[in-house]
Coordinates of C-alpha atoms and ligand atoms in Angstrom, one line a residue:
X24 CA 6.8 15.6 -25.5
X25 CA 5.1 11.9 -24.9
X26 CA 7.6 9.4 -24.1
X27 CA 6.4 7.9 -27.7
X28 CA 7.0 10.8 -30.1
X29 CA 10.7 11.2 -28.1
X30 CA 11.6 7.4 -28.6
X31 CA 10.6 7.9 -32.6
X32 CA 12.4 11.0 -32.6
X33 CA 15.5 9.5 -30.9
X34 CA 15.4 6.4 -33.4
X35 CA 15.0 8.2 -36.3
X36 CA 17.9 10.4 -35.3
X37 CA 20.5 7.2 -34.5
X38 CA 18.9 5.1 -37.7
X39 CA 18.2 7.3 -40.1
X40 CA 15.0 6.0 -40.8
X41 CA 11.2 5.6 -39.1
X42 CA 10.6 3.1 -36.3
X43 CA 8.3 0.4 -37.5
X44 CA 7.0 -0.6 -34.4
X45 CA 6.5 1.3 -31.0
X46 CA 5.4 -0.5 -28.3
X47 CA 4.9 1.0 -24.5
X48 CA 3.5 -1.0 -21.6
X49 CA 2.6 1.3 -18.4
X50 CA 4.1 1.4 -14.8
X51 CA 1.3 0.9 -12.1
X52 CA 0.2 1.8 -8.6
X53 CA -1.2 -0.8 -6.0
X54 CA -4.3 1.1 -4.5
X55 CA -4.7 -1.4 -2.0
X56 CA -3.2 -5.2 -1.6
X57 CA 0.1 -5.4 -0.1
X58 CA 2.4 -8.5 -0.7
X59 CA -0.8 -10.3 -1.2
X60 CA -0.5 -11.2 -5.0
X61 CA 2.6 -14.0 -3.6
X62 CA 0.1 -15.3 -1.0
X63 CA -2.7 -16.5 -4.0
X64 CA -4.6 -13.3 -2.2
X65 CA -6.2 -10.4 -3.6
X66 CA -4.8 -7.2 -5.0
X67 CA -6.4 -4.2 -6.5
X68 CA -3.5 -2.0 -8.9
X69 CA -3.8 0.5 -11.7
X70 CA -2.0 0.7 -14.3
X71 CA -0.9 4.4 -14.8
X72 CA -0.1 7.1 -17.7
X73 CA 3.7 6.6 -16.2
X74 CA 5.3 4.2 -19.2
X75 CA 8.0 2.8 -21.6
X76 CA 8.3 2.9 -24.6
X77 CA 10.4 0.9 -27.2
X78 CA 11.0 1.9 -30.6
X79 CA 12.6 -1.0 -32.9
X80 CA 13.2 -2.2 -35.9
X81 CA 14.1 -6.6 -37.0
X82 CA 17.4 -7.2 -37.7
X83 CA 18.6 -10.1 -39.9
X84 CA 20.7 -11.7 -37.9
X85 CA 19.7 -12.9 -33.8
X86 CA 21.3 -9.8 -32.0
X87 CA 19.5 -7.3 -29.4
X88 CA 21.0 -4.1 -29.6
X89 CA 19.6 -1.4 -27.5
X90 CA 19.7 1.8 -26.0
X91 CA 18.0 3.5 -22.7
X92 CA 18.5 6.8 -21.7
X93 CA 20.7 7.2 -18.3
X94 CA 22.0 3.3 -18.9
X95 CA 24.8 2.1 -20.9
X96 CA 24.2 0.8 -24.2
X97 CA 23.3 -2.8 -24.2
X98 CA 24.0 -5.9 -26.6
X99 CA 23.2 -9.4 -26.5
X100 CA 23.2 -12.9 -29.0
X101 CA 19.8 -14.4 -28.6
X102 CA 21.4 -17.7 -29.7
X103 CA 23.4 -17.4 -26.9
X104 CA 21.6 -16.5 -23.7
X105 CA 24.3 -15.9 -20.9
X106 CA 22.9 -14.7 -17.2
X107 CA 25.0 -11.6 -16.7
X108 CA 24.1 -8.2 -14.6
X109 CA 22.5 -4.5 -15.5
X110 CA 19.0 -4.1 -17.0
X111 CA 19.9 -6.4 -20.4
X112 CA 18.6 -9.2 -17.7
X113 CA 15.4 -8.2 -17.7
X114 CA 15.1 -8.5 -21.9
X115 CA 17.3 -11.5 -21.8
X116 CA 14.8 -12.7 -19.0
X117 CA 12.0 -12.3 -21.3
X118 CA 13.5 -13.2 -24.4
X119 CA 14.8 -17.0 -22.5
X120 CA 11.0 -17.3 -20.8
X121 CA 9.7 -16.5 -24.6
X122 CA 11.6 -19.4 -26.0
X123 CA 14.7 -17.7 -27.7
X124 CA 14.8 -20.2 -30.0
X125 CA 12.1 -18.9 -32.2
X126 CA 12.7 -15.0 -31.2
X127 CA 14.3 -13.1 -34.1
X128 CA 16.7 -10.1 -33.6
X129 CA 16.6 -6.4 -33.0
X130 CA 18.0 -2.9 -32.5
X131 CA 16.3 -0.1 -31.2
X132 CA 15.6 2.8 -28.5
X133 CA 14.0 3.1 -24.7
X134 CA 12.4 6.1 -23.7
X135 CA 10.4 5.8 -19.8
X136 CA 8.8 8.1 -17.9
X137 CA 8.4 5.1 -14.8
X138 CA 10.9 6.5 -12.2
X139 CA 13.4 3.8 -11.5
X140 CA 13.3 1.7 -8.3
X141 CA 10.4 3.7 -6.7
X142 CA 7.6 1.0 -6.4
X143 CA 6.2 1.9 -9.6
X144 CA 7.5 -1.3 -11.5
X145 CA 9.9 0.1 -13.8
X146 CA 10.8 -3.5 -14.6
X147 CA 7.7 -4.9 -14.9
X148 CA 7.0 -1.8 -17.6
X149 CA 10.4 -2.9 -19.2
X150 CA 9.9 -6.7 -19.3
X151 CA 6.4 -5.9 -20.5
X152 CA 7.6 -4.0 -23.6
X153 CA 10.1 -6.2 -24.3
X154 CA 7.5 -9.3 -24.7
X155 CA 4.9 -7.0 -27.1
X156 CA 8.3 -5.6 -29.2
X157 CA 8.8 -9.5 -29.8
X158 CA 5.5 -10.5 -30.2
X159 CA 5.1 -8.2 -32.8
X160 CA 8.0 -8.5 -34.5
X161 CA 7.2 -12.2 -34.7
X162 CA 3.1 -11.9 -35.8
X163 CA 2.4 -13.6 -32.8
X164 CA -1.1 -12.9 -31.2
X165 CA -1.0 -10.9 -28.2
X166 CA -2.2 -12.4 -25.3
X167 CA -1.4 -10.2 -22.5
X168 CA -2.1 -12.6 -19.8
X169 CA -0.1 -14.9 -21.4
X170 CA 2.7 -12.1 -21.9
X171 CA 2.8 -11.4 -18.2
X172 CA 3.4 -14.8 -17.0
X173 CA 6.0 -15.0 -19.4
X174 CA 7.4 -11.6 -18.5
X175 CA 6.6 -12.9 -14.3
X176 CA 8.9 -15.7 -14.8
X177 CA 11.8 -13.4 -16.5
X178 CA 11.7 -11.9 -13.1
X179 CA 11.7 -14.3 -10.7
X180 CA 13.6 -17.0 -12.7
X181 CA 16.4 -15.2 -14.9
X182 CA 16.6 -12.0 -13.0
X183 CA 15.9 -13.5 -9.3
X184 CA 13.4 -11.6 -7.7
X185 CA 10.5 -13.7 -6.2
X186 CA 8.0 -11.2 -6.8
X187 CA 4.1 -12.2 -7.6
X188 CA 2.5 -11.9 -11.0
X189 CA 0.9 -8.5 -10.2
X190 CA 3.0 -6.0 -11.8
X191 CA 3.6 -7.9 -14.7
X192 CA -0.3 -8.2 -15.0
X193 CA -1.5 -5.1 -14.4
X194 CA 1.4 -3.9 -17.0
X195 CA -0.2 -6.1 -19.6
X196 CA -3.9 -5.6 -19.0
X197 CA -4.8 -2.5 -17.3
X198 CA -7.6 -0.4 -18.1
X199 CA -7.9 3.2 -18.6
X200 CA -10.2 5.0 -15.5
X201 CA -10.3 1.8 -13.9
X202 CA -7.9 -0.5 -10.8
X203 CA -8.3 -4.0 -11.5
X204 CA -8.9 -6.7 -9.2
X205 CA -7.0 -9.7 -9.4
X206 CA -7.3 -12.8 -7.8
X207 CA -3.5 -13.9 -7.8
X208 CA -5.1 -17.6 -7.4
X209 CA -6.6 -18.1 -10.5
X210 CA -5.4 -14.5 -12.1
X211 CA -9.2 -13.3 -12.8
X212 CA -9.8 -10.0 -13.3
X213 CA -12.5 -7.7 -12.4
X214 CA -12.2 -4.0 -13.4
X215 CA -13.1 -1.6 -10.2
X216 CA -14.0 1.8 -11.3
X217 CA -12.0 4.9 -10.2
X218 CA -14.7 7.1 -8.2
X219 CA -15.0 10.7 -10.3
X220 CA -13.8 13.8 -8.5
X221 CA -10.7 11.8 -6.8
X222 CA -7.5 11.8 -8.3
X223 CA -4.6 9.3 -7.0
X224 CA -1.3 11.2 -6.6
X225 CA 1.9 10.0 -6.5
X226 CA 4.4 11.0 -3.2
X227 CA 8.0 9.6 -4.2
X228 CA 9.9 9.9 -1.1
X229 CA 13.2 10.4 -2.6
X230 CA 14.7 7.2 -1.2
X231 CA 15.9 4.4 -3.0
X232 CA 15.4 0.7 -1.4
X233 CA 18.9 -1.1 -1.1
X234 CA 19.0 -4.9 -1.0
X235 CA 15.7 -5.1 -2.4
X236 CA 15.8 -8.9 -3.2
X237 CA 16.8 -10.0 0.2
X238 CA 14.2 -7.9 1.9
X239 CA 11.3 -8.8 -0.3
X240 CA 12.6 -12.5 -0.7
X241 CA 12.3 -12.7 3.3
X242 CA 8.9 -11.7 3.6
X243 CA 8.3 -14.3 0.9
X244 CA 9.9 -17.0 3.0
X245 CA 8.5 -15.8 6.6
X246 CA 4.8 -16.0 4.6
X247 CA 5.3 -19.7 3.4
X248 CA 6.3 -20.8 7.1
X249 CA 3.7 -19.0 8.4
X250 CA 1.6 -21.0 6.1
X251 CA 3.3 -23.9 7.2
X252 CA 2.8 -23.1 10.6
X253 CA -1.0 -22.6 10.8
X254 CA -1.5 -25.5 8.5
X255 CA -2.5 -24.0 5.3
X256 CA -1.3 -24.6 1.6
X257 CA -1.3 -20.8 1.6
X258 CA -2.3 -17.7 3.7
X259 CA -5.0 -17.1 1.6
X260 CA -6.3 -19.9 2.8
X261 CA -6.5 -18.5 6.3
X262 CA -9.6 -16.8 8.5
X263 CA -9.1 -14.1 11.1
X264 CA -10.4 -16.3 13.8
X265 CA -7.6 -18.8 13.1
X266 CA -5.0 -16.1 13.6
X267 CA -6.5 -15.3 16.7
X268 CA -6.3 -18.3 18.3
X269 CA -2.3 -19.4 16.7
X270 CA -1.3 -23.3 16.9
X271 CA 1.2 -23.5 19.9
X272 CA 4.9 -22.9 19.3
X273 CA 4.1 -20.3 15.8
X274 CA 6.0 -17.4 16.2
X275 CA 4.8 -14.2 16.5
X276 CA 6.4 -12.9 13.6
X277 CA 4.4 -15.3 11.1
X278 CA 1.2 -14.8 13.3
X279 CA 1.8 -10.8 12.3
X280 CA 2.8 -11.8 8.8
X281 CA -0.4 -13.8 8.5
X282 CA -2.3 -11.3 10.3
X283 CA -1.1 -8.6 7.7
X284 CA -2.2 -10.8 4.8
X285 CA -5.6 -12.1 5.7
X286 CA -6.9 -8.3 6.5
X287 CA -5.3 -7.5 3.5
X288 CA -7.4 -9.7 1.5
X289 CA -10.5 -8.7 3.5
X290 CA -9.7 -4.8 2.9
X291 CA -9.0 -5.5 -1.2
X292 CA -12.2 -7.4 -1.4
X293 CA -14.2 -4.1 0.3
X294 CA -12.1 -1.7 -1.6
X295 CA -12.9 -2.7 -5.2
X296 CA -16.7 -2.6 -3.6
X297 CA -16.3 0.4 -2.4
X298 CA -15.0 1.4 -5.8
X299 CA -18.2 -0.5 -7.4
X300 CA -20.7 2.0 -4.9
X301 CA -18.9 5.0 -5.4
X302 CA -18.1 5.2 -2.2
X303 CA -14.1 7.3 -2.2
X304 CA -14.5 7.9 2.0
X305 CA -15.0 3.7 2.5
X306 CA -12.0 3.0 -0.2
X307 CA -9.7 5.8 1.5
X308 CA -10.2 4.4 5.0
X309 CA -9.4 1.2 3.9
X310 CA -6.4 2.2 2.1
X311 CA -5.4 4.0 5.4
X312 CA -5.7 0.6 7.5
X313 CA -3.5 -0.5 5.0
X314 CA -0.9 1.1 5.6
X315 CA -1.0 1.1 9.3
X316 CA -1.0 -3.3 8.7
X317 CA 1.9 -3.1 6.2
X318 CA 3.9 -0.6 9.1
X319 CA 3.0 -2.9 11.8
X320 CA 2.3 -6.3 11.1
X321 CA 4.3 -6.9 7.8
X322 CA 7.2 -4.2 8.5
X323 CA 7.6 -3.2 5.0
X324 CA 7.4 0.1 5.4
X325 CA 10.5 2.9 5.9
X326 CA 10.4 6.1 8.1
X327 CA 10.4 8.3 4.7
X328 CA 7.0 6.2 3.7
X329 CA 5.5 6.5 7.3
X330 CA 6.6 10.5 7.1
X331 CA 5.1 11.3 3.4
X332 CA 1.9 9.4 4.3
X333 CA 1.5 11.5 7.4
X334 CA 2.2 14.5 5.7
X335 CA -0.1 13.7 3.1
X336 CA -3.1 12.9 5.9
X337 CA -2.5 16.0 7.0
X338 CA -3.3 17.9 4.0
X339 CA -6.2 19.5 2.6
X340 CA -9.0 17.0 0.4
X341 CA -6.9 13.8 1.7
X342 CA -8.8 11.3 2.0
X343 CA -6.2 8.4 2.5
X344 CA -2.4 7.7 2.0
X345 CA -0.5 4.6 1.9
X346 CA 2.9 3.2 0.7
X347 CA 2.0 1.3 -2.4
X348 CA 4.0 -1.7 -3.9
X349 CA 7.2 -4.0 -2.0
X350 CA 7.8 -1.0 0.5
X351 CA 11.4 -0.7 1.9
X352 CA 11.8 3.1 0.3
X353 CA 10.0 4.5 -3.1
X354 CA 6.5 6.1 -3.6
X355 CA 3.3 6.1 -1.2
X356 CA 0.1 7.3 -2.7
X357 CA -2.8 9.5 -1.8
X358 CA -6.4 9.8 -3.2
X359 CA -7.8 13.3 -3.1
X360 CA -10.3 15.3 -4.1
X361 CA -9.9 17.0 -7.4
X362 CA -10.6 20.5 -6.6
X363 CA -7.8 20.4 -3.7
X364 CA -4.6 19.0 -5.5
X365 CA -2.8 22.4 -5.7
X366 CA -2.7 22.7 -2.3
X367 CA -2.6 19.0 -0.9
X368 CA 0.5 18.8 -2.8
X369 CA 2.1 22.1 -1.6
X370 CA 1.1 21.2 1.7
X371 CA 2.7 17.6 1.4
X372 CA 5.5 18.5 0.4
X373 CA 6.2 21.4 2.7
X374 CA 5.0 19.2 5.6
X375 CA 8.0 16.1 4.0
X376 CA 10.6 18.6 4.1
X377 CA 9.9 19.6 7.5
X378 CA 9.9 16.3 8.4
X379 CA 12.7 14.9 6.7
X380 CA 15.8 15.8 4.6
X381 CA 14.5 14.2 1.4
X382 CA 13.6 15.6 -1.4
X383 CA 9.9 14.4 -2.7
X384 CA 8.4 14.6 -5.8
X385 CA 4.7 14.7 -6.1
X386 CA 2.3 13.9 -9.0
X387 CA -0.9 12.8 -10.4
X388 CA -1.6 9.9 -12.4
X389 CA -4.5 8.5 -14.4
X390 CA -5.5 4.7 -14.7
X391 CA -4.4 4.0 -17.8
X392 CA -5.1 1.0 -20.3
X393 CA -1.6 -1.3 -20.6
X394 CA 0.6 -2.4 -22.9
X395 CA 0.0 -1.6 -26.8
X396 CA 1.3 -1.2 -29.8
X397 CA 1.2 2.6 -30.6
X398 CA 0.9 4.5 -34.0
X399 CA 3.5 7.5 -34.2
X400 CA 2.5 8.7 -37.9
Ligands
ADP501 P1 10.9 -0.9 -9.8 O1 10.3 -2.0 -10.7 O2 10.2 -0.6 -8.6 O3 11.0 0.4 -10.6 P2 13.2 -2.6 -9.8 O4 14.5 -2.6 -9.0 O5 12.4 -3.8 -9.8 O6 12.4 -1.3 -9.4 O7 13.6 -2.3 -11.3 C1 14.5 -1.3 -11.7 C2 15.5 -1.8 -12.7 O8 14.8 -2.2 -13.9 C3 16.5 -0.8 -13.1 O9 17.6 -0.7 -12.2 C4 16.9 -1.3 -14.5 O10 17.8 -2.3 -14.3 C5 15.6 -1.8 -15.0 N1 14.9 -0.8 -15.8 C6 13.7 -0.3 -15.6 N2 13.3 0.6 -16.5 C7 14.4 0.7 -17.4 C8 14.6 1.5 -18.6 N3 13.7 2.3 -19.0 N4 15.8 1.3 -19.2 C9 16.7 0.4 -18.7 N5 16.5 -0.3 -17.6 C10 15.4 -0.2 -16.9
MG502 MG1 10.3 -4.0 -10.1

């Protein structure tokens, strides 16, 4: 059953009546682009057929009252936003970046299909929901750029993650059979067609990152002196020649860092072109590099990642793997020809579980169009 018909179903059966408004807002994958998007730099996601889904009805007075399956039940007073913890941060998040003020009440159901905590952006799926179920209970026009810098800032300023604006973005305005580009400066976007007869398949690792905020916020940190340190408002800012020849006295973990994010924005920029040509061989090997910068230079990736992707590359009709999103633990991807899925994925995962004593799950997704209001009758 579709996420969608499960949350009606489930909200019919707690409120006796219909829904009258479903929202969902998609998880994504980043092809290619890793911890660029918080370096004003390039990054190329999807979003995918992986989503949430909120089913809700207005209430009259200013209380959120919802349910998620697998979470405890959740309640908060919108006229009196307090920062607590568990996932009610996230709405609050959205609801205090919205302007509470003007945000009515609400009670309703979640139903997701993102897996939790596994690089797909669970949360960005879940703040991105959250902003459409209010928008629409309010008439307010959607504007999903506009919703995912609102929903960005729920993140990083209520909840406390510094993450970039990608995930929120890509939530908001992906497109179906198509990555986008974004340029994280200016937040343009320029679809980049997925090549025919590749599909992108999902390796989740089994692992689960731990201190996710403290990892990712470091990278953050050891970026902006690296900036600092080579003289540059930002590291997209930077050439390669520059990080060839460092200032005296930089470290050589920010020269790394840097080096990680300029070739990163180099290999986005030939990815979606080699998206544009048609060209799956040129976007796979770039996608490969990738991962072998985001292992080496920026040090985000785990021995469960490095494992699945070699697996993966080992595989029949691979033609590239890479961990996708913050790194640490979660999913890598693959792209891979269509006509050899059955048995890349048997071979992956039989390969993993030599390899290591996780348990991975394997799947394909679709690019997918992102967050709308959806019709259940
Ligand atoms: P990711 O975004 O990679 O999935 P995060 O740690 O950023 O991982 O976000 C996961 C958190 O988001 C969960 O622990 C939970 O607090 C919240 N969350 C995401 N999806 C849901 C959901 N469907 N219902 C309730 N909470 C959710
Ligand atoms: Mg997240």
């Amino acid at each position: 059953m579709s996420p969608e018909l499960e949350a009606a179903a489930l909200f019919l059966e707690r409120f006796g009546s219909k829904a009258p408004i479903v929202v969902q807002a998609p998880g994504r994958v980043s092809l290619i682009g890793g911890h660029t998007d918080y370096n004003e730099g390039f990054v190329l996601p999807m979003a995918i057929d992986r989503r949430t889904v909120i089913a809700a009805r207005p209430r009259t007075d200013r209380i959120v009252a919802v349910s998620s399956s697998d979470f405890p039940d959740t309640r908060f007073d919108l006229g009196s936003l307090e920062r607590g913890t568990g996932w009610a941060e996230y709405l609050k998040g959205v609801a205090w970046s919205m302007g509470a003020d003007s945000l009515p009440g609400w009670e309703g159901v979640i139903v997701s299909t993102v897996p939790l905590g596994a690089s797909l952006s669970s949360s960005a799926a879940l703040e991105v929901a959250t902003a459409l179920t209010f928008a629409t209970l309010t008439g307010q026009e959607w504007d999903p750029v506009e919703a995912a810098v609102m929903s960005s800032r729920a993140e990083v300023d209520w909840v406390g993650v510094s993450s970039g604006i990608m995930d929120q973005l890509i939530s908001a305005c992906g497109l179906a059979d198509h990555a986008v580009l974004i340029d994280c400066r200016d937040l343009t976007q320029t679809p980049a067609p997925v090549p025919s007869d590749v599909s992108v398949v999902v390796l989740d690792t089994g692992t689960r990152r731990q201190l996710t905020e403290s990892n990712y916020n470091q990278r953050r940190d050891e970026c902006a002196e690296a900036a600092r340190g080579f003289g540059v408002a930002s590291l997209r800012d930077l050439e390669m020649p520059e990080v060839d020849n460092p200032p005296h006295g930089i470290s050589d973990v920010a020269i790394r860092r840097a080096r990680h994010i300029v070739g990163e924005n180099q290999r986005t920029l030939a990815a979606a072109a080699a998206m544009h040509a048609g060209d799956p061989a040129r976007l796979g090997s770039l996608i490969s590099q990738a991962h072998i910068s985001l292992r080496d230079n920026f040090e985000v990736s785990s021995p469960a990642l490095d494992a699945i992707v070699e697996a993966a590359q080992a595989s029949p009709g691979c033609l590239a793997a890479s961990m996708t999103g913050a790194g640490f633990a979660g999913c890598a991807i693959a792209i891979v020809e269509e006509t050899a899925i059955d048995s890349f994925i048997r071979n992956t995962e039989e390969r993993y579980r030599a390899m290591t004593e996780h348990t991975p799950s394997l799947f394909t997704c679709r690019a997918a169009s992102g967050a709308s209001v959806v019709t259940t009758r």
